[in-house]
Tab-separated table of C-alpha atoms in Angstrom:
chain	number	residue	atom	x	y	z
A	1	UNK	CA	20.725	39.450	-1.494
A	2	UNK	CA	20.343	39.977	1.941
A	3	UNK	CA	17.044	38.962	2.109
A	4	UNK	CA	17.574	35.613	0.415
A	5	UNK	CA	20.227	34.770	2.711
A	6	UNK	CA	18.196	32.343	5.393
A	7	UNK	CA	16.623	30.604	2.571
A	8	UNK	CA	19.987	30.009	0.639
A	9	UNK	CA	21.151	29.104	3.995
A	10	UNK	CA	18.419	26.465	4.471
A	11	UNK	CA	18.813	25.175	0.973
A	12	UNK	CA	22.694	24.421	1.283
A	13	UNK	CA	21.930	22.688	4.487
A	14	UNK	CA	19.508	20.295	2.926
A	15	UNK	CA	20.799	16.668	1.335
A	16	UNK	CA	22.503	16.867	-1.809
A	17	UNK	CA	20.825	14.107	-2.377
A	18	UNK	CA	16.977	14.380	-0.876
A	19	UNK	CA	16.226	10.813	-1.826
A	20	UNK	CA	17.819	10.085	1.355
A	21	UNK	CA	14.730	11.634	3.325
A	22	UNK	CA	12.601	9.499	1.761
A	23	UNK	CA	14.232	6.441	3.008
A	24	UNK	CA	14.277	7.579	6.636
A	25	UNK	CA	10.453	8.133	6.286
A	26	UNK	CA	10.077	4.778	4.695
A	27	UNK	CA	12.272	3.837	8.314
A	28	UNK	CA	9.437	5.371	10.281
A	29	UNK	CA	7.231	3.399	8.992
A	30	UNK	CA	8.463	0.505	10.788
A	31	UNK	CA	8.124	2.351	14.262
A	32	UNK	CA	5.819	0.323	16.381
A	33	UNK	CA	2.951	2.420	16.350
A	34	UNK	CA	1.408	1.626	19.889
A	35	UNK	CA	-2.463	1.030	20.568
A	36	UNK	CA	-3.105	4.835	20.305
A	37	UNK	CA	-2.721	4.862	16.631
A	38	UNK	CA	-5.582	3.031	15.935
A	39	UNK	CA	-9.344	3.341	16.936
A	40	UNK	CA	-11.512	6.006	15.987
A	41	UNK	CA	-10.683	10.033	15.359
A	42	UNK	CA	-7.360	11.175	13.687
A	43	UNK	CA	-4.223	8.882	14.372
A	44	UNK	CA	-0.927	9.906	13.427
A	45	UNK	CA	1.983	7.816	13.223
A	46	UNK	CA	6.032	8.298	12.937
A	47	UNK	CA	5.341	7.980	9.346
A	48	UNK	CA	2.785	10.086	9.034
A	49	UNK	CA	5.616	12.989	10.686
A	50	UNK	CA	7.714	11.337	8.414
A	51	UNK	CA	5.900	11.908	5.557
A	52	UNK	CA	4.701	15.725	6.633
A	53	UNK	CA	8.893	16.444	6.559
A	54	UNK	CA	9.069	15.393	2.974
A	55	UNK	CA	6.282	17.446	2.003
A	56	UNK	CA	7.846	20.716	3.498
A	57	UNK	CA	10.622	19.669	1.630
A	58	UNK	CA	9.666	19.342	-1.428
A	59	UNK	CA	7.633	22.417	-1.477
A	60	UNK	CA	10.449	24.419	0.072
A	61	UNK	CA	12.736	23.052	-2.975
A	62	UNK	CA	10.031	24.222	-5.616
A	63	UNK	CA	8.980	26.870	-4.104
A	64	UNK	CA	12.721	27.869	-4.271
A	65	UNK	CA	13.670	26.789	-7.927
A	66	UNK	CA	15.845	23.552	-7.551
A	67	UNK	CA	13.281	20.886	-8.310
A	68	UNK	CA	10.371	21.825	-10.653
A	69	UNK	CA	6.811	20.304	-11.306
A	70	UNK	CA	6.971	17.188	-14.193
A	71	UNK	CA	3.741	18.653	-17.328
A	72	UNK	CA	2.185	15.525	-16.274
A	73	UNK	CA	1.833	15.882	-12.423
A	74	UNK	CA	-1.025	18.392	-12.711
A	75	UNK	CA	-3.164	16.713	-14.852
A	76	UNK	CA	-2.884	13.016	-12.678
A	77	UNK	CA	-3.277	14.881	-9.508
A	78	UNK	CA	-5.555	17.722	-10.182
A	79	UNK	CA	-8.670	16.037	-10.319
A	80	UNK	CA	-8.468	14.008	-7.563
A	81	UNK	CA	-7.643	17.499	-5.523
A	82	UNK	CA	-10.973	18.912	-6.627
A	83	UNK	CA	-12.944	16.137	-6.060
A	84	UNK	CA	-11.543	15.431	-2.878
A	85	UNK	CA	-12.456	19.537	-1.961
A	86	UNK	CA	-16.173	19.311	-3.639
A	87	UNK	CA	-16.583	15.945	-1.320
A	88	UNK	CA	-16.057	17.890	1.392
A	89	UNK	CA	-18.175	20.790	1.323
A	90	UNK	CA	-20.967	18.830	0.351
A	91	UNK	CA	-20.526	16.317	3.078
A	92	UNK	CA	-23.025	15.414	5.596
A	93	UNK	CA	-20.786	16.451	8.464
A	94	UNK	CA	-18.132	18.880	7.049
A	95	UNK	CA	-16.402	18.770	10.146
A	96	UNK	CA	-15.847	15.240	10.459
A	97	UNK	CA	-14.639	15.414	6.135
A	98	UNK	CA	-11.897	18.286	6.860
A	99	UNK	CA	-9.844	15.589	8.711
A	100	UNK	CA	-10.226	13.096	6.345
A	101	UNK	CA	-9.624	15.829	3.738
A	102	UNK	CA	-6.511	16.392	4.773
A	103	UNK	CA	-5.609	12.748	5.143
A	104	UNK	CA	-6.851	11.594	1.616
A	105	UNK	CA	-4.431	14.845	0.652
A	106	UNK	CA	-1.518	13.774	2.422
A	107	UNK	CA	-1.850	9.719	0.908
A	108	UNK	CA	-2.893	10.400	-2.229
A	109	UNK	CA	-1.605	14.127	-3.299
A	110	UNK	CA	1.038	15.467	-1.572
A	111	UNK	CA	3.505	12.403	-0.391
A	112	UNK	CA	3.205	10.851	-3.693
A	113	UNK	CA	4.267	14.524	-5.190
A	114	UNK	CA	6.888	15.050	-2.770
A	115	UNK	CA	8.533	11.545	-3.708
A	116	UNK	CA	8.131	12.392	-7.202
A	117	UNK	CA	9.643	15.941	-6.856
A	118	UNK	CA	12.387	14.449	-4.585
A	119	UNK	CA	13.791	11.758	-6.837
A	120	UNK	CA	15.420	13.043	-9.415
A	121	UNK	CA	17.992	10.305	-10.460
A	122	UNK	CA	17.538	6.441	-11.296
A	123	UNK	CA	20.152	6.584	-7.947
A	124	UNK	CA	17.344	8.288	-6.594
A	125	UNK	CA	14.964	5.068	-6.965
A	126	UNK	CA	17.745	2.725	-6.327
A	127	UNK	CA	17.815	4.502	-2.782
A	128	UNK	CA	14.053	4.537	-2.545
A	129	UNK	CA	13.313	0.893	-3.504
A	130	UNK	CA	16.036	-0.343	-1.161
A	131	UNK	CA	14.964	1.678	1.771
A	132	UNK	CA	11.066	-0.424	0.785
A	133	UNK	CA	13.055	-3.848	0.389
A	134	UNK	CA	15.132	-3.088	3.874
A	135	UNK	CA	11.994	-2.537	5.597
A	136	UNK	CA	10.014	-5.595	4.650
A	137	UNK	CA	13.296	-7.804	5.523
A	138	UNK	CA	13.373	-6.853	9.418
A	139	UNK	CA	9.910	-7.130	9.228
A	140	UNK	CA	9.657	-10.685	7.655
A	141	UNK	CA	12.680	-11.709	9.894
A	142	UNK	CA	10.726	-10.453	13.225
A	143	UNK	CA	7.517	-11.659	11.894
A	144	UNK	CA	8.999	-15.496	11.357
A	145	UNK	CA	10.183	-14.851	14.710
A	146	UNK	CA	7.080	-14.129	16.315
A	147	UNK	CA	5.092	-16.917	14.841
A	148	UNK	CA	8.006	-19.510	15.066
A	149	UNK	CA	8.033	-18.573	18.660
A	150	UNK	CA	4.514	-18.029	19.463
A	151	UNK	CA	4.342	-14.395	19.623
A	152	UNK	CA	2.628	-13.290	16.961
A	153	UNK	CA	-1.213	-12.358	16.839
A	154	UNK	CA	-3.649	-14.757	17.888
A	155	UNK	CA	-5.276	-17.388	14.785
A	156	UNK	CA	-7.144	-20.595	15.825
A	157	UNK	CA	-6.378	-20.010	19.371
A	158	UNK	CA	-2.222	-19.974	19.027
A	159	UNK	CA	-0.251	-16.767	18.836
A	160	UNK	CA	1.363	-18.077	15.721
A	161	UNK	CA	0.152	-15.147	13.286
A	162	UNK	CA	2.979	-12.564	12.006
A	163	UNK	CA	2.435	-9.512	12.094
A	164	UNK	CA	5.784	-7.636	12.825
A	165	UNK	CA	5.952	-4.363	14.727
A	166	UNK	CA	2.623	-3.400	13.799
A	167	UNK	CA	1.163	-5.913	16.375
A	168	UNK	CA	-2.093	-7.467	16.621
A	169	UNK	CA	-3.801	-3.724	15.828
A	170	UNK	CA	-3.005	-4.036	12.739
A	171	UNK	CA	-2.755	-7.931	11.217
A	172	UNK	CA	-2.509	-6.944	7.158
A	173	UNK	CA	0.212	-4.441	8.242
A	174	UNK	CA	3.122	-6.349	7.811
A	175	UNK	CA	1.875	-8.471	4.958
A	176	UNK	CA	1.767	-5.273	2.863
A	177	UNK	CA	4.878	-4.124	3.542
A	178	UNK	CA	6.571	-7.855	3.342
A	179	UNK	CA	4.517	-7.914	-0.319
A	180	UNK	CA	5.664	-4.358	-1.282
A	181	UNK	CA	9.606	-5.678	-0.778
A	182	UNK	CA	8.867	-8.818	-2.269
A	183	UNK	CA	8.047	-7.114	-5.339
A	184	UNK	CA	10.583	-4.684	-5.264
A	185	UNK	CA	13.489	-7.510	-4.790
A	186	UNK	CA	11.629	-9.526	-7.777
A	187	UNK	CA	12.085	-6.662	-10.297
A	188	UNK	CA	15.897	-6.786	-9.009
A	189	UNK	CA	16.758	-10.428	-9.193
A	190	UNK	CA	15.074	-10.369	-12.719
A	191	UNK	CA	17.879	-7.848	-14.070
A	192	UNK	CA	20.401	-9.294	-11.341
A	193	UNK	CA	22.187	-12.348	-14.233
A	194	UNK	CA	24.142	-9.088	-15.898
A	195	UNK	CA	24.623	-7.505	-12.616
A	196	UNK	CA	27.300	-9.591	-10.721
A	197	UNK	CA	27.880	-13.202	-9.244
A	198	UNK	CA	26.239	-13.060	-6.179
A	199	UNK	CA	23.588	-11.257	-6.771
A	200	UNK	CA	20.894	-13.920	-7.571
A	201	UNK	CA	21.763	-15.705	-4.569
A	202	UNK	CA	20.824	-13.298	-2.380
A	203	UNK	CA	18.119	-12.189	-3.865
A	204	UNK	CA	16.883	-15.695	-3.632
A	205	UNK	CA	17.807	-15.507	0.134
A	206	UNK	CA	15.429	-12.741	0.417
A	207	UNK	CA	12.920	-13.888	-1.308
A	208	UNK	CA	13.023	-16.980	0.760
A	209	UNK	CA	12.666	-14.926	4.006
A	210	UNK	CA	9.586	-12.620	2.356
A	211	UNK	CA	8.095	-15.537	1.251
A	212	UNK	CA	7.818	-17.171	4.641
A	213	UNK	CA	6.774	-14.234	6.498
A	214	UNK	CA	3.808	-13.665	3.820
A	215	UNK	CA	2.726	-17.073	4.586
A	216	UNK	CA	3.064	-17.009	7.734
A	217	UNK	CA	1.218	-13.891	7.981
A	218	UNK	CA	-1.960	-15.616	6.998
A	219	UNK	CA	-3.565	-12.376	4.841
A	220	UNK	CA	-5.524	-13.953	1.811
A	221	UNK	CA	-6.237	-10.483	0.522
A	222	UNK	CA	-2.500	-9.915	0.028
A	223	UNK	CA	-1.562	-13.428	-1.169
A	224	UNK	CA	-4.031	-12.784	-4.434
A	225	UNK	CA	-2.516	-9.399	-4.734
A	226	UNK	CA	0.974	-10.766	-4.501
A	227	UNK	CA	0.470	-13.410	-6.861
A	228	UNK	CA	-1.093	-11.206	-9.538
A	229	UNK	CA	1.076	-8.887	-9.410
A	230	UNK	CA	3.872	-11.264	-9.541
A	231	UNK	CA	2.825	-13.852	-12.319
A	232	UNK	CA	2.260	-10.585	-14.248
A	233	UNK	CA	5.488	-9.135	-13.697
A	234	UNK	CA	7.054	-12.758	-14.947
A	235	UNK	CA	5.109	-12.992	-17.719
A	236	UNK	CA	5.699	-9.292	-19.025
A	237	UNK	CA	9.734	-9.749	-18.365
A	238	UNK	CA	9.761	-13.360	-20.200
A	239	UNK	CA	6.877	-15.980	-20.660
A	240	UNK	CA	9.247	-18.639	-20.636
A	241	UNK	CA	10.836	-17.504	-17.582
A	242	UNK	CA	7.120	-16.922	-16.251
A	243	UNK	CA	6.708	-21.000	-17.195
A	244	UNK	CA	9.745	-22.162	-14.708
A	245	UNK	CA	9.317	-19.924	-12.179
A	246	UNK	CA	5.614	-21.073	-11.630
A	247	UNK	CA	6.291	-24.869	-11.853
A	248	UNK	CA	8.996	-24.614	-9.421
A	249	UNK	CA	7.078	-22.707	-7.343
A	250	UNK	CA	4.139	-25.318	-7.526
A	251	UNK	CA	6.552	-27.653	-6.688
A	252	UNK	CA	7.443	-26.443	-3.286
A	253	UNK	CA	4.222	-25.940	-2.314
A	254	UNK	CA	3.138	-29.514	-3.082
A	255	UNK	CA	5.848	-30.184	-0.323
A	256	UNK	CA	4.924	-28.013	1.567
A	257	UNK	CA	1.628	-29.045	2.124
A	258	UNK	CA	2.944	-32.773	2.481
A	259	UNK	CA	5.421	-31.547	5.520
A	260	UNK	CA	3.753	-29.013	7.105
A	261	UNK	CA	3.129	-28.870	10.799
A	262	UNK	CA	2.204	-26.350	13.514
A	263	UNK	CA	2.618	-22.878	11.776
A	264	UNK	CA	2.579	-24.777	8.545
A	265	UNK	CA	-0.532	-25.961	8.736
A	266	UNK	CA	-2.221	-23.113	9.587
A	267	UNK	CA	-1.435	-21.522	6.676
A	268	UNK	CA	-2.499	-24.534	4.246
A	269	UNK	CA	-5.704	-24.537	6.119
A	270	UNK	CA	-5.568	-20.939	5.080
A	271	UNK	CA	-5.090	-21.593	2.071
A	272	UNK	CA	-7.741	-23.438	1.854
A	273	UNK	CA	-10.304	-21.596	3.345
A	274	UNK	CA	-9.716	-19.217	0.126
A	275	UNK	CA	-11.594	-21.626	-2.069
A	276	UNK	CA	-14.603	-21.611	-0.251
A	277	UNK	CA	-15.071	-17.624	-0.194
A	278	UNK	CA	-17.800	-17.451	-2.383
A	279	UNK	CA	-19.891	-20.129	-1.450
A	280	UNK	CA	-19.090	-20.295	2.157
A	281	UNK	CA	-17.374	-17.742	3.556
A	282	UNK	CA	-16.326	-17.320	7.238
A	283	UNK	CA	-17.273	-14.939	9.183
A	284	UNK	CA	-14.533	-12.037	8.417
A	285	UNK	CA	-15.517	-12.512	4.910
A	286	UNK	CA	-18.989	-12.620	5.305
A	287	UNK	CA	-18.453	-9.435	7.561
A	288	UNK	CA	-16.753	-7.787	4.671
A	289	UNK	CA	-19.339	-8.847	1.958
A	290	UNK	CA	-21.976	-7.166	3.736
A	291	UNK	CA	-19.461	-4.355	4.649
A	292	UNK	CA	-18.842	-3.878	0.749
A	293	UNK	CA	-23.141	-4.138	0.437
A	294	UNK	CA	-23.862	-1.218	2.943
A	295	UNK	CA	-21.049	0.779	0.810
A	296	UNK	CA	-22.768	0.019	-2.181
A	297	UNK	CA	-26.587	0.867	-1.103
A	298	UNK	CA	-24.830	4.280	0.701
A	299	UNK	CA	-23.894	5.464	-2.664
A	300	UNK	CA	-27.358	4.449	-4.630
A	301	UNK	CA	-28.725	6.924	-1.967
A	302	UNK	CA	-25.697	9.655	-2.813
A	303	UNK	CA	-24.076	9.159	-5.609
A	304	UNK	CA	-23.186	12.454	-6.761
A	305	UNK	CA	-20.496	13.573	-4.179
A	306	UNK	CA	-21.079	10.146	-1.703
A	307	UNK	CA	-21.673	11.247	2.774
A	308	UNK	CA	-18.628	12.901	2.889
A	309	UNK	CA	-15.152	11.764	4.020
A	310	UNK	CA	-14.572	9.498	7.138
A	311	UNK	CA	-18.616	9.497	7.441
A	312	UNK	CA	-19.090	6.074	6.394
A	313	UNK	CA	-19.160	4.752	10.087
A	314	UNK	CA	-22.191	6.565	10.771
A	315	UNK	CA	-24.296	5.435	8.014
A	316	UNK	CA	-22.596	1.757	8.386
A	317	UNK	CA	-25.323	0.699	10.631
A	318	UNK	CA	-28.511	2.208	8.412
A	319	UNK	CA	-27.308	0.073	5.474
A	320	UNK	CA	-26.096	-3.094	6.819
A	321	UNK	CA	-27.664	-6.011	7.463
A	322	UNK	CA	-28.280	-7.655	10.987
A	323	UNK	CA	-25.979	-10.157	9.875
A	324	UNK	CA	-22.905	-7.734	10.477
A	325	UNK	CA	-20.812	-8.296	13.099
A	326	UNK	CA	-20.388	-5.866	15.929
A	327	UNK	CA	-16.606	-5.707	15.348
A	328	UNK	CA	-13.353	-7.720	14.567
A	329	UNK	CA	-11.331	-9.739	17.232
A	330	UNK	CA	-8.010	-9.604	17.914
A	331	UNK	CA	-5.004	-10.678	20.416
A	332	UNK	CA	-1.541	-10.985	20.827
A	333	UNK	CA	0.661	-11.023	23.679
A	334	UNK	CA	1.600	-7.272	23.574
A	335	UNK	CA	-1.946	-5.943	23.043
A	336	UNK	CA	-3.955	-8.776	24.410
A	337	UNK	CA	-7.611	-8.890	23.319
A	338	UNK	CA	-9.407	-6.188	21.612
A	339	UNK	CA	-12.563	-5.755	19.330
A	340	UNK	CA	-12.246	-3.306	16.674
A	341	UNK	CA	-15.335	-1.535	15.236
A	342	UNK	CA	-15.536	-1.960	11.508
A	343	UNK	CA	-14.998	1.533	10.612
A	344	UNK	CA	-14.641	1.014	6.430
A	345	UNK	CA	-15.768	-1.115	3.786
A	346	UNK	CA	-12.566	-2.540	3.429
A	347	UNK	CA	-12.353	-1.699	-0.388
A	348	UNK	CA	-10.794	1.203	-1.088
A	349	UNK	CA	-12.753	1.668	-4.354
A	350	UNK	CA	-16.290	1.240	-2.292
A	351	UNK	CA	-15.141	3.295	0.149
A	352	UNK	CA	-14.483	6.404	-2.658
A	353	UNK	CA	-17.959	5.918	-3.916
A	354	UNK	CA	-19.214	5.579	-0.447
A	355	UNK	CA	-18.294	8.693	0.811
A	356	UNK	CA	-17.283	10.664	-2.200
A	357	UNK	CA	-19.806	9.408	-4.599
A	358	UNK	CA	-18.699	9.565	-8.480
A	359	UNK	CA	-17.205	13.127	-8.263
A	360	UNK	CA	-14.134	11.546	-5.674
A	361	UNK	CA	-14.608	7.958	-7.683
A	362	UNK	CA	-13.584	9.988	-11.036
A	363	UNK	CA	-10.817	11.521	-9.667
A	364	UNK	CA	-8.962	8.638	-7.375
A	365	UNK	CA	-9.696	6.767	-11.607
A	366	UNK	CA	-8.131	9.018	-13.273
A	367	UNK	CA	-4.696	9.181	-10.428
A	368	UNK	CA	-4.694	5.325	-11.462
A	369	UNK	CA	-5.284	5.682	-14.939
A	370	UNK	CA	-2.678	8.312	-15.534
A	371	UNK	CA	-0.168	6.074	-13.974
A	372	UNK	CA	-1.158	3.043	-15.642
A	373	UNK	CA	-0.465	5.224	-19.018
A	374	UNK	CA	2.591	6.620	-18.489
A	375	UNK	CA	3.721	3.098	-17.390
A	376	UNK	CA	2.763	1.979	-20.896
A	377	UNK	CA	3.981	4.546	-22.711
A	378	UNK	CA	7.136	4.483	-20.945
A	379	UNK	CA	7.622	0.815	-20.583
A	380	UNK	CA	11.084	-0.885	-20.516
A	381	UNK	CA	11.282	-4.634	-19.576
A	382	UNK	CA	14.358	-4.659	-18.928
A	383	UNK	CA	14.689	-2.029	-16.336
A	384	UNK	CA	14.348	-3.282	-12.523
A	385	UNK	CA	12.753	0.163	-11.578
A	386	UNK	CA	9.905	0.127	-14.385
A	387	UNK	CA	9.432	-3.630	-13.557
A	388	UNK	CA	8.800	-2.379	-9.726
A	389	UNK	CA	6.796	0.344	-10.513
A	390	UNK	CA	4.518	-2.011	-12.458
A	391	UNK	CA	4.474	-4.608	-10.036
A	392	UNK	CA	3.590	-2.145	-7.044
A	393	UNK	CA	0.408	-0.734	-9.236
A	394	UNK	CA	-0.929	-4.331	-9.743
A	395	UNK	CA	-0.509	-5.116	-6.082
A	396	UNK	CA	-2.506	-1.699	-4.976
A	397	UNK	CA	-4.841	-1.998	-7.965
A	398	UNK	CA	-5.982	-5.837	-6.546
A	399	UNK	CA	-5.270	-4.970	-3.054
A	400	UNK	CA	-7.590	-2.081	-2.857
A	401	UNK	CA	-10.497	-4.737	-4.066
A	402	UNK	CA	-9.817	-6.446	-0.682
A	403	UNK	CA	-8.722	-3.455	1.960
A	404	UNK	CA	-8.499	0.074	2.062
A	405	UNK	CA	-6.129	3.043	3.515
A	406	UNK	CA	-5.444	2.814	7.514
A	407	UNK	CA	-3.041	2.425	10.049
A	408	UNK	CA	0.575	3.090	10.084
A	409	UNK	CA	1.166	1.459	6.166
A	410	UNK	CA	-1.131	4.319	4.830
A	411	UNK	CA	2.519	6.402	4.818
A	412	UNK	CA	4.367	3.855	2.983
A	413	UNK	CA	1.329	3.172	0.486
A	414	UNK	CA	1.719	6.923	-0.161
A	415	UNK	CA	5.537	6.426	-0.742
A	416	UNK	CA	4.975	3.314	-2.919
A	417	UNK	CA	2.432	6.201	-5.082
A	418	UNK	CA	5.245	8.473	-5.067
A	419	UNK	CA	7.623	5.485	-6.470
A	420	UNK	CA	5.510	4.692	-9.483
A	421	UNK	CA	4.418	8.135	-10.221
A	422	UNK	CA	7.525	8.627	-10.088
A	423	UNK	CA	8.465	6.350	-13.416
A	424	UNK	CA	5.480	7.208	-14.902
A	425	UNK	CA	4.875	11.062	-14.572
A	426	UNK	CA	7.953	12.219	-13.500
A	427	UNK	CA	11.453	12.979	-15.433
A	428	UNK	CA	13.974	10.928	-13.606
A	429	UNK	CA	17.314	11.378	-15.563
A	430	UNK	CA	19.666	8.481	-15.944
């Protein structure tokens, strides 16, 4: 007995409720990172701490019998683990893959498992998806601040880009985040009619407030992802609901585009610039088209088990063409102006295949698929935490077509993995 005693001790000091720890990391995510968390080599962030404290939590908690592994966890996970370790010793540069070994681990294995061990409760995702929703509100608020007021990143020459307190470094950053809680509060205002008075009033306050920042955050990659994921969510809750939610939201663009100025126009101009992608791209998108080329001609020439992890950067310049651009631009008033090396693809599906060939390729698959499945076989339309989880896959699923895993979101994409492997592997209890 005697021997137990510290651990016991441990264990009654922890949360009765661990769910709680999984907010404060979703917090951390939020912590301006500063320019040393970005650039080349192994960053970590107060998320990624964050994220390393649920982990010891969760395996001190199974490790001591009060949470247990859900039948389904092992075979979703699994693969991607060996993959992940047979990538690795048959990289190019081994040492180089052990760090980005243990990163891929930490993103794609063990936070989503500790979020999944951790919530136990539907109170338990309540807690979760409000801590995600909290954290894209101060984030849209500051990032309408900074481009109302002219200090957000630099776009066209103005500072009029938000981008929250991820800065400059990282322009998609907030975007994601704002997009991950604009999701979240959909599901909720869905369900909200039976759930009180005021409820869809607020919720359409939020919404207001995401939907600003996401414009005015000027990310084309997550507007498609956002709108998929959100005209699919409509349409799987009620068609007809899907119907006069869309026209009214057609309807404020049209003004929108009538009135805008400043700010405004920036993102219709935006907007615009989407259409003419294919046929004439700019030059970040014809960066990233020949980024996503070099990732594909990488793994013709290794396509078993890819270069290895976080090796794609030195076979970039073999495979790409001259076209390429040395780097990205950017500026804001905190960081001023930097060039970033293009260090990834910027498709988190090329960027598998790239560097771990079909072996890693087959095992990130079958993560998604077995989450996609148990969403199906599980589904509820009614339920704001199913209609989240679902939402959330179809905004990583399109999301990853256009970016990849970096900077300081990586810990709150591997949160938003825990969330819907949560409702679709795990055995939450009403």
């Amino acid at each position: 007995m005697t021997a137990h005693a510290p651990a016991l001790r441990l264990a009654g000091s922890l949360p009765r409720r661990p769910s709680w720890l999984i907010a404060a990391a979703v917090a951390a995510v939020g912590v301006p990172p500063g320019a040393e968390a970005f650039g080349p080599g192994v960053q970590v962030t107060m998320g990624d701490v964050a994220g390393g404290a649920l982990v010891l939590v969760a395996a001190f908690l199974l490790v001591t019998g009060r949470v247990q592994m859900p039948r389904r966890a092992l075979p979703a996970f699994g693969p991607l683990i060996a993959a992940l370790g047979v990538s690795t010793v048959l990289s190019t540069d081994i040492e180089s893959s052990v760090a980005g070994f243990v990163r891929d681990l930490q993103i794609f294995v063990l936070v989503p498992l500790a979020v999944v061990l951790l919530v136990r409760e539907r109170r338990d995702l309540a807690i979760v998806c409000s801590s995600v929703l909290g954290l894209g509100l101060v984030e849209a608020v500051y990032g309408i601040w900074q481009a109302v007021t002219g200090n957000g990143a630099s776009m066209g020459g103005q500072n009029i880009r938000a981008v929250g307190t991820f800065g400059s470094l990282d322009v998609m950053a907030m975007s994601i985040v704002a997009g991950f809680a604009f999701l979240v509060l959909t599901a909720f205002a869905l369900s909200a009619p039976g759930r009180g008075v005021a409820a869809v009033p607020a919720a359409l306050a939020g919404l207001v407030v995401l939907a600003a920042a996401l414009a005015l955050a000027l990310s084309r990659g997550t507007w498609i992802a956002l709108g998929t994921a959100a005209v699919l969510t409509l349409v799987i809750f009620d068609r007809w609901t899907a119907v006069k939610v869309l026209a009214c939201c057609g309807a404020l663009l049209l003004v929108f585009a009538g009135v805008a100025g400043g700010g405004g126009q920036a993102v219709v101009e935006r907007s615009k610039s989407m259409v003419s992608t294919i046929g004439h791209p700019d030059q970040s998108v014809h960066d990233r088209y020949a980024l996503w080329a070099a990732a594909v001609r990488i793994w013709e020439d290794h396509p078993v088990a890819g270069v290895g992890v976080k090796n794609f950067p030195a076979y970039r310049d073999t495979y790409a063409t001259i076209e390429l651009s040395s780097g990205s631009e950017t500026a804001d008033p905190v960081n001023g102006y930097v060039r970033q090396p293009l260090l990834s693809p910027h498709n988190e599906y090329l960027l598998f295949l790239s560097e771990q060939g079909v072996v890693g390729f087959a095992g990130f698959a079958t993560l998604l698929a077995m989450i996609v499945a148990g969403l199906w076989t599980r589904r509820r339309v009614r339920d704001p935490f199913w209609l989240a989880a679902v939402a959330l896959t179809v905004f990583l699923l399109v999301n990853f077509l256009y970016a990849d895993m970096g900077g300081p979101t990586c810990a709150l994409t591997a949160i938003v993995l825990g969330i819907t492997a949560s409702r679709a592997l795990g055995e939450v209890r009403p």
